[in-house]
Structures are given as structure tokens and as C-alpha cells.
Amino acid sequence: MTQILSETYLDYSDILIRPKMGINLNSRKDVTLERMFKFKHGQTRTGLGVFNANMATVGNFVVAAKLLARGMFATIHKHYSADEIGTFFDSCRGQNIPLDNLFITIGLKNADAEIQKLKDLESKHKWTANRNICIDAPNFYIQKALDVLARVRKEFPDAVIMAGNIASGDICLKLLDYADIIKCGIGSGSACLTRKQTGCGTPMVSLIVECADIAHSVNGHICADGGIVDIGDICKALCLNADFVMAGGMFAGTDEAEGEIITKHFETNEMVDGTHVVQTKYFKAYYGMSSEYANNKFAGGMSNYKTSEGRELLIPYTGSLDKILQDIGGGIASCCTYIGAASVKHMAKCATIIQVHNQLNKVFEKYSV
Ligand code: 5GP
């Protein structure tokens, strides 16, 4: 019989973090953003648990280097060759950018070649200590995903392995036999069409609570991936017990994201001397990794048994990534002062989450400049 769960599954827009008295923090400067992660399979890493998505647009070297330089975590997408990654390693080493929190992404499709790429990094590019691997599949429920994960763990017993994506707690324990971090989130991404095309997905807030509870019970970690609209959503994810948060769209409008700035001219309703005033706006392209565009670019076209589960977007150009990264640190620190958390690690313990019907005042939205 089909089972219908009647409990309402919540998303970021359904909740707020209620400010409350806690330990006395005089300033955001007093908040410790860094946290030490002790992983299930023996490794430790230290940093602020914010990742860029391992997508072609924002999982590039420039974006990754900026997150790493700020003490965050970073991924690079799976379409780079070992030699390209090696050159990136050298450039980071030359600039004193630590590589300890960099995750190299591999997919499932050509597992042999992908594992060979990791071995090449090891033998040719001094990828010998603090190795981190992100095994990425839109749907980690298939047996092949588990097989590749088990194989990668066997080949790299001392690596930190992040695996996903999944969208229910039931699979977490199985994956944590081999993985350290479970990447949670299906259908929440801003360039994602999975919910439209398949009807599948789980709202992020309930998913984080469910998966974190299970993963933490066996010393596993989770990364909340997709659906971050505002920095407040990162704070919410951390307060809900996510260890890491991954964002794509938030970084996609920056100078550092892949692709040129696209200029568009729009005729407005405002008239001057009988002609419409023309407004110029700037954009950058952002596309899902399962979009037709990505399939054409990286997989030689769309297979005839597939539907596109990602879309192409033109999103507003937002300038330098530095500003957003600073705002992320500032937003998280400020959240901590509202709830009396001395450090990011204590956010979930200190937070009270409230379910709301209305979270933002949008009365002047159309006047924003
Ligand atoms: P965002 O931060 O833009 O909301 O979400 C980024 C996440 O969307 C990625 O990390 C990845 O999990 C997911 N994603 C990226 N491309 C696609 C796609 O083509 N289809 C789907 N369903 N999800 C995608």
C-alpha cells in the first residue's frame, strides 16, 4: 500500500531562528567560526563548514581558492583533468593557500577513469596528505553509487569522503560504512528541475534534522546541499545540525564564477523626449549539471532515455565573491550573537527554531536598487 506521511516537511522559508538569551557575547568578533571536524574514518579537518557546489560554473579553481583562503571548504568539479588539478595545487602552494579542505569531485559514470585520476594526482601531483574526495551523483540510491563508494574507500582508506546526494535518513547508515560526510538534498537546487520532472525531493529543513540525527549517532557528518537563497539559510542549516552547507546559485553571479558577464538592455516604461529609457542590466549564466546544456557540453548530448533535470539561468551579476564570503562569515557570527552561541559548533545546541508563515517583509521589494 502506498504510504502517505502526513507530517509537514519544512523548508528554509518555513522557519526562523528565534533570538534568545544565552551566554553573553559582546561582539561578533568574539564568535569562533572555525570548527574542528573529527571524521568517522579517522581524519580531522578544521574550518568553517561552507562549500561551493561541485558544479562546472562555481566548482572552478578561482572560486575554490577563495573559499580555501578564507578558511572554508571547497570542491572542484569533476571535469578537470589530473594535470589541470596539479597546476592548481602548485598555484595554491605558491600562494600559501591551504589545500587541506579541498574536495576533488568524481562521478559514477566512468568510475575506472575517475579513480585513475585520483591515483594520478597522488603519483604525479603530490596529493598525498589530507586527501578529500567528493563522490557526486544526482541519485545516490542506485547500487552502482554504493559500489563506487566502497571501492573508493578501499583505494583511499585515509581520505575524507563525502558522498551524495540523498534525500532521506534511511540510507545514511549504509553510506556511512564508507563515507564520512553525506551530502543531503534532492530537488532543492536553484537550477534543478528534478521536482518538476520526477515529483521527487524532500524539503531541506526536515531533511537536515532527519539525516543529522542519524549520521551523528554514528559519528558521521552531513552537508546540506542546495536551496540556499540567503545567508540566513546557511545559518538555519547550521542551527538545524548540518555540519556543512553547500551553495551554488549564491556564488554563481560573481566575477569568479565561470563565464563572461552578459549585458542586456531593457526598454523601461519611463519616457524621456518621447523615447523609452533603456536600462542596462548585467548577468551571468548558471546551469544545472543535469541540464541539456551541461549534457551537450560534457557528455556529447542528451541520451534518448533521459529528461533534463536541470535548467539554464541568467542570474544577476553580483560582483566580487569576496564580498559574499565576508557577508557569510559576518552573517553566521551575527546569528551566533542572537542565540548566545560562542562558536559555530554550538549553534544547533543554542538554537530555538520557530515555524512561521511569513519570514521576510517584502513591502518595498520592487524599489530595491
Ligand atoms: P543551489 O545552491 O544553486 O540552490 O543548489 C546547488 C546544488 O544543486 C548543487 O550542489 C547540486 O546538488 C544541485 N544541482 C546542480 N545541478 C543540478 C541539476 O542539473 N539538477 C538537479 N536536480 N540538481 C542540481
mmCIF file of N, CA and C in Angstrom, residues 50-69 73-81 84-89 91-92 95 97-99 101-105 117 246-261 284-287 289 297-298 319-322 325:
data_model
loop_
_atom_site.group_PDB
_atom_site.id
_atom_site.type_symbol
_atom_site.label_atom_id
_atom_site.label_comp_id
_atom_site.label_asym_id
_atom_site.label_seq_id
_atom_site.Cartn_x
_atom_site.Cartn_y
_atom_site.Cartn_z
ATOM 1 N N VAL A 50 31.435 25.706 5.105
ATOM 2 C CA VAL A 50 30.691 26.202 3.937
ATOM 3 C C VAL A 50 31.442 25.774 2.674
ATOM 4 N N PHE A 51 30.713 25.143 1.755
ATOM 5 C CA PHE A 51 31.278 24.644 0.494
ATOM 6 C C PHE A 51 30.670 25.386 -0.700
ATOM 7 N N ASN A 52 31.448 25.520 -1.760
ATOM 8 C CA ASN A 52 30.864 25.844 -3.067
ATOM 9 C C ASN A 52 30.404 24.530 -3.703
ATOM 10 N N ALA A 53 29.357 24.613 -4.534
ATOM 11 C CA ALA A 53 28.844 23.388 -5.173
ATOM 12 C C ALA A 53 29.853 22.878 -6.190
ATOM 13 N N ASN A 54 29.884 21.548 -6.363
ATOM 14 C CA ASN A 54 30.823 20.959 -7.319
ATOM 15 C C ASN A 54 30.236 20.993 -8.733
ATOM 16 N N MET A 55 29.818 22.170 -9.147
ATOM 17 C CA MET A 55 29.219 22.356 -10.474
ATOM 18 C C MET A 55 30.221 23.071 -11.385
ATOM 19 N N ALA A 56 30.046 22.909 -12.694
ATOM 20 C CA ALA A 56 31.009 23.489 -13.630
ATOM 21 C C ALA A 56 31.108 25.013 -13.474
ATOM 22 N N THR A 57 30.010 25.647 -13.111
ATOM 23 C CA THR A 57 30.002 27.110 -13.009
ATOM 24 C C THR A 57 30.684 27.637 -11.743
ATOM 25 N N VAL A 58 30.468 26.987 -10.621
ATOM 26 C CA VAL A 58 31.013 27.512 -9.356
ATOM 27 C C VAL A 58 32.014 26.570 -8.684
ATOM 28 N N GLY A 59 32.210 25.392 -9.281
ATOM 29 C CA GLY A 59 33.210 24.471 -8.735
ATOM 30 C C GLY A 59 34.512 24.619 -9.502
ATOM 31 N N ASN A 60 34.845 25.836 -9.833
ATOM 32 C CA ASN A 60 36.077 26.092 -10.604
ATOM 33 C C ASN A 60 37.217 26.449 -9.649
ATOM 34 N N PHE A 61 38.411 26.556 -10.209
ATOM 35 C CA PHE A 61 39.592 26.789 -9.366
ATOM 36 C C PHE A 61 39.542 28.139 -8.645
ATOM 37 N N VAL A 62 39.080 29.168 -9.361
ATOM 38 C CA VAL A 62 39.124 30.519 -8.769
ATOM 39 C C VAL A 62 38.212 30.606 -7.547
ATOM 40 N N VAL A 63 36.992 30.075 -7.705
ATOM 41 C CA VAL A 63 36.048 30.107 -6.576
ATOM 42 C C VAL A 63 36.609 29.257 -5.425
ATOM 43 N N ALA A 64 37.101 28.065 -5.765
ATOM 44 C CA ALA A 64 37.611 27.159 -4.719
ATOM 45 C C ALA A 64 38.746 27.832 -3.942
ATOM 46 N N ALA A 65 39.664 28.460 -4.660
ATOM 47 C CA ALA A 65 40.829 29.075 -3.993
ATOM 48 C C ALA A 65 40.377 30.153 -3.006
ATOM 49 N N LYS A 66 39.336 30.900 -3.388
ATOM 50 C CA LYS A 66 38.883 31.980 -2.491
ATOM 51 C C LYS A 66 38.246 31.430 -1.217
ATOM 52 N N LEU A 67 37.486 30.356 -1.354
ATOM 53 C CA LEU A 67 36.885 29.771 -0.147
ATOM 54 C C LEU A 67 37.972 29.186 0.755
ATOM 55 N N LEU A 68 38.934 28.504 0.134
ATOM 56 C CA LEU A 68 40.009 27.888 0.933
ATOM 57 C C LEU A 68 40.811 28.963 1.654
ATOM 58 N N ALA A 69 41.090 30.062 0.936
ATOM 59 C CA ALA A 69 41.902 31.135 1.532
ATOM 60 C C ALA A 69 41.198 31.748 2.742
ATOM 61 N N PHE A 73 35.549 25.440 3.205
ATOM 62 C CA PHE A 73 35.803 24.198 2.469
ATOM 63 C C PHE A 73 35.465 24.438 0.997
ATOM 64 N N ALA A 74 36.051 23.639 0.114
ATOM 65 C CA ALA A 74 35.785 23.867 -1.307
ATOM 66 C C ALA A 74 35.771 22.564 -2.071
ATOM 67 N N THR A 75 35.000 22.571 -3.170
ATOM 68 C CA THR A 75 35.053 21.454 -4.112
ATOM 69 C C THR A 75 35.526 21.979 -5.455
ATOM 70 N N ILE A 76 36.093 21.094 -6.258
ATOM 71 C CA ILE A 76 36.260 21.410 -7.675
ATOM 72 C C ILE A 76 35.506 20.362 -8.473
ATOM 73 N N HIS A 77 34.947 20.784 -9.614
ATOM 74 C CA HIS A 77 34.065 19.893 -10.376
ATOM 75 C C HIS A 77 34.844 18.756 -11.033
ATOM 76 N N LYS A 78 34.105 17.768 -11.526
ATOM 77 C CA LYS A 78 34.742 16.512 -11.961
ATOM 78 C C LYS A 78 35.326 16.584 -13.365
ATOM 79 N N HIS A 79 35.143 17.695 -14.054
ATOM 80 C CA HIS A 79 35.595 17.732 -15.447
ATOM 81 C C HIS A 79 37.028 18.233 -15.622
ATOM 82 N N TYR A 80 37.703 18.530 -14.549
ATOM 83 C CA TYR A 80 39.123 18.894 -14.651
ATOM 84 C C TYR A 80 39.973 17.627 -14.771
ATOM 85 N N SER A 81 41.058 17.719 -15.533
ATOM 86 C CA SER A 81 41.984 16.577 -15.636
ATOM 87 C C SER A 81 42.949 16.604 -14.449
ATOM 88 N N GLU A 84 45.448 19.429 -14.891
ATOM 89 C CA GLU A 84 44.886 20.762 -14.574
ATOM 90 C C GLU A 84 44.807 20.946 -13.054
ATOM 91 N N ILE A 85 44.379 19.899 -12.376
ATOM 92 C CA ILE A 85 44.279 19.994 -10.909
ATOM 93 C C ILE A 85 45.688 20.153 -10.309
ATOM 94 N N GLY A 86 46.651 19.427 -10.882
ATOM 95 C CA GLY A 86 48.032 19.543 -10.412
ATOM 96 C C GLY A 86 48.551 20.979 -10.523
ATOM 97 N N THR A 87 48.236 21.628 -11.638
ATOM 98 C CA THR A 87 48.665 23.025 -11.819
ATOM 99 C C THR A 87 48.006 23.910 -10.755
ATOM 100 N N PHE A 88 46.747 23.611 -10.470
ATOM 101 C CA PHE A 88 46.034 24.364 -9.418
ATOM 102 C C PHE A 88 46.698 24.145 -8.050
ATOM 103 N N PHE A 89 47.060 22.900 -7.760
ATOM 104 C CA PHE A 89 47.753 22.618 -6.497
ATOM 105 C C PHE A 89 49.008 23.491 -6.390
ATOM 106 N N SER A 91 49.757 26.241 -7.878
ATOM 107 C CA SER A 91 49.463 27.670 -7.717
ATOM 108 C C SER A 91 49.040 27.967 -6.268
ATOM 109 N N CYS A 92 48.240 27.100 -5.658
ATOM 110 C CA CYS A 92 47.832 27.311 -4.255
ATOM 111 C C CYS A 92 49.049 27.218 -3.328
ATOM 112 N N GLN A 95 50.967 30.300 -3.291
ATOM 113 C CA GLN A 95 50.329 31.464 -2.636
ATOM 114 C C GLN A 95 49.989 31.205 -1.171
ATOM 115 N N ILE A 97 47.928 29.061 -0.058
ATOM 116 C CA ILE A 97 46.507 28.738 0.138
ATOM 117 C C ILE A 97 46.442 27.275 0.562
ATOM 118 N N PRO A 98 45.903 27.008 1.764
ATOM 119 C CA PRO A 98 45.914 25.618 2.242
ATOM 120 C C PRO A 98 44.972 24.734 1.425
ATOM 121 N N LEU A 99 45.438 23.541 1.113
ATOM 122 C CA LEU A 99 44.628 22.613 0.309
ATOM 123 C C LEU A 99 43.914 21.573 1.178
ATOM 124 N N ASN A 101 41.336 21.529 2.926
ATOM 125 C CA ASN A 101 39.873 21.429 2.898
ATOM 126 C C ASN A 101 39.318 21.365 1.477
ATOM 127 N N LEU A 102 40.166 20.995 0.530
ATOM 128 C CA LEU A 102 39.724 20.909 -0.866
ATOM 129 C C LEU A 102 39.253 19.496 -1.199
ATOM 130 N N PHE A 103 38.051 19.391 -1.737
ATOM 131 C CA PHE A 103 37.496 18.090 -2.129
ATOM 132 C C PHE A 103 37.546 17.954 -3.649
ATOM 133 N N ILE A 104 38.116 16.843 -4.099
ATOM 134 C CA ILE A 104 38.177 16.554 -5.529
ATOM 135 C C ILE A 104 36.940 15.731 -5.879
ATOM 136 N N THR A 105 36.184 16.198 -6.847
ATOM 137 C CA THR A 105 34.931 15.511 -7.186
ATOM 138 C C THR A 105 35.151 14.424 -8.233
ATOM 139 N N LYS A 117 42.248 8.952 -12.136
ATOM 140 C CA LYS A 117 42.582 10.384 -12.000
ATOM 141 C C LYS A 117 43.077 10.681 -10.584
ATOM 142 N N MET A 246 26.322 23.546 1.456
ATOM 143 C CA MET A 246 26.874 23.725 0.107
ATOM 144 C C MET A 246 25.948 24.635 -0.695
ATOM 145 N N ALA A 247 26.546 25.600 -1.391
ATOM 146 C CA ALA A 247 25.739 26.539 -2.177
ATOM 147 C C ALA A 247 26.321 26.708 -3.566
ATOM 148 N N GLY A 248 25.421 26.828 -4.537
ATOM 149 C CA GLY A 248 25.846 27.056 -5.915
ATOM 150 C C GLY A 248 25.388 28.421 -6.399
ATOM 151 N N GLY A 249 24.066 28.592 -6.489
ATOM 152 C CA GLY A 249 23.492 29.827 -7.014
ATOM 153 C C GLY A 249 23.996 31.077 -6.302
ATOM 154 N N MET A 250 24.242 30.953 -5.015
ATOM 155 C CA MET A 250 24.702 32.111 -4.240
ATOM 156 C C MET A 250 26.042 32.662 -4.768
ATOM 157 N N PHE A 251 26.845 31.775 -5.362
ATOM 158 C CA PHE A 251 28.163 32.202 -5.858
ATOM 159 C C PHE A 251 28.176 32.408 -7.374
ATOM 160 N N ALA A 252 27.061 32.079 -8.023
ATOM 161 C CA ALA A 252 27.082 31.986 -9.488
ATOM 162 C C ALA A 252 27.076 33.334 -10.211
ATOM 163 N N GLY A 253 26.704 34.389 -9.513
ATOM 164 C CA GLY A 253 26.682 35.701 -10.169
ATOM 165 C C GLY A 253 27.977 36.477 -9.998
ATOM 166 N N THR A 254 28.982 35.857 -9.426
ATOM 167 C CA THR A 254 30.199 36.612 -9.087
ATOM 168 C C THR A 254 31.203 36.637 -10.242
ATOM 169 N N ASP A 255 32.162 37.555 -10.129
ATOM 170 C CA ASP A 255 33.250 37.626 -11.118
ATOM 171 C C ASP A 255 33.960 36.293 -11.226
ATOM 172 N N GLU A 256 34.118 35.622 -10.076
ATOM 173 C CA GLU A 256 34.955 34.426 -10.014
ATOM 174 C C GLU A 256 34.282 33.196 -10.621
ATOM 175 N N ALA A 257 32.940 33.208 -10.703
ATOM 176 C CA ALA A 257 32.246 32.057 -11.294
ATOM 177 C C ALA A 257 32.601 31.980 -12.776
ATOM 178 N N GLU A 258 32.505 30.768 -13.316
ATOM 179 C CA GLU A 258 32.852 30.541 -14.718
ATOM 180 C C GLU A 258 31.978 31.403 -15.636
ATOM 181 N N GLY A 259 32.513 31.843 -16.740
ATOM 182 C CA GLY A 259 31.703 32.526 -17.755
ATOM 183 C C GLY A 259 31.812 34.036 -17.710
ATOM 184 N N GLU A 260 31.468 34.627 -18.862
ATOM 185 C CA GLU A 260 31.569 36.081 -19.015
ATOM 186 C C GLU A 260 30.355 36.779 -18.411
ATOM 187 N N ILE A 261 30.539 38.077 -18.154
ATOM 188 C CA ILE A 261 29.387 38.895 -17.747
ATOM 189 C C ILE A 261 28.562 39.166 -19.011
ATOM 190 N N LYS A 284 25.087 36.651 -15.233
ATOM 191 C CA LYS A 284 25.995 35.558 -15.560
ATOM 192 C C LYS A 284 25.159 34.288 -15.763
ATOM 193 N N ALA A 285 25.669 33.402 -16.602
ATOM 194 C CA ALA A 285 24.920 32.167 -16.876
ATOM 195 C C ALA A 285 25.185 31.154 -15.762
ATOM 196 N N TYR A 286 24.151 30.446 -15.361
ATOM 197 C CA TYR A 286 24.261 29.390 -14.343
ATOM 198 C C TYR A 286 23.437 28.223 -14.862
ATOM 199 N N TYR A 287 23.991 27.053 -14.882
ATOM 200 C CA TYR A 287 23.228 25.911 -15.382
ATOM 201 C C TYR A 287 23.409 24.689 -14.497
ATOM 202 N N MET A 289 23.861 20.756 -13.529
ATOM 203 C CA MET A 289 24.767 19.762 -14.103
ATOM 204 C C MET A 289 24.005 18.652 -14.844
ATOM 205 N N LYS A 297 27.542 19.882 -23.306
ATOM 206 C CA LYS A 297 28.923 20.331 -23.116
ATOM 207 C C LYS A 297 29.856 19.208 -22.660
ATOM 208 N N PHE A 298 29.377 18.377 -21.744
ATOM 209 C CA PHE A 298 30.284 17.408 -21.118
ATOM 210 C C PHE A 298 30.024 15.950 -21.499
ATOM 211 N N GLY A 319 29.107 40.870 -8.697
ATOM 212 C CA GLY A 319 30.423 41.440 -8.364
ATOM 213 C C GLY A 319 31.361 40.428 -7.734
ATOM 214 N N SER A 320 32.203 40.946 -6.822
ATOM 215 C CA SER A 320 33.271 40.100 -6.285
ATOM 216 C C SER A 320 32.748 39.059 -5.288
ATOM 217 N N LEU A 321 33.318 37.881 -5.384
ATOM 218 C CA LEU A 321 32.991 36.807 -4.430
ATOM 219 C C LEU A 321 33.407 37.173 -3.006
ATOM 220 N N ASP A 322 34.479 37.971 -2.898
ATOM 221 C CA ASP A 322 34.984 38.335 -1.563
ATOM 222 C C ASP A 322 33.893 38.930 -0.681
ATOM 223 N N LEU A 325 31.607 36.224 0.569
ATOM 224 C CA LEU A 325 32.255 35.372 1.586
ATOM 225 C C LEU A 325 32.358 36.112 2.911
#
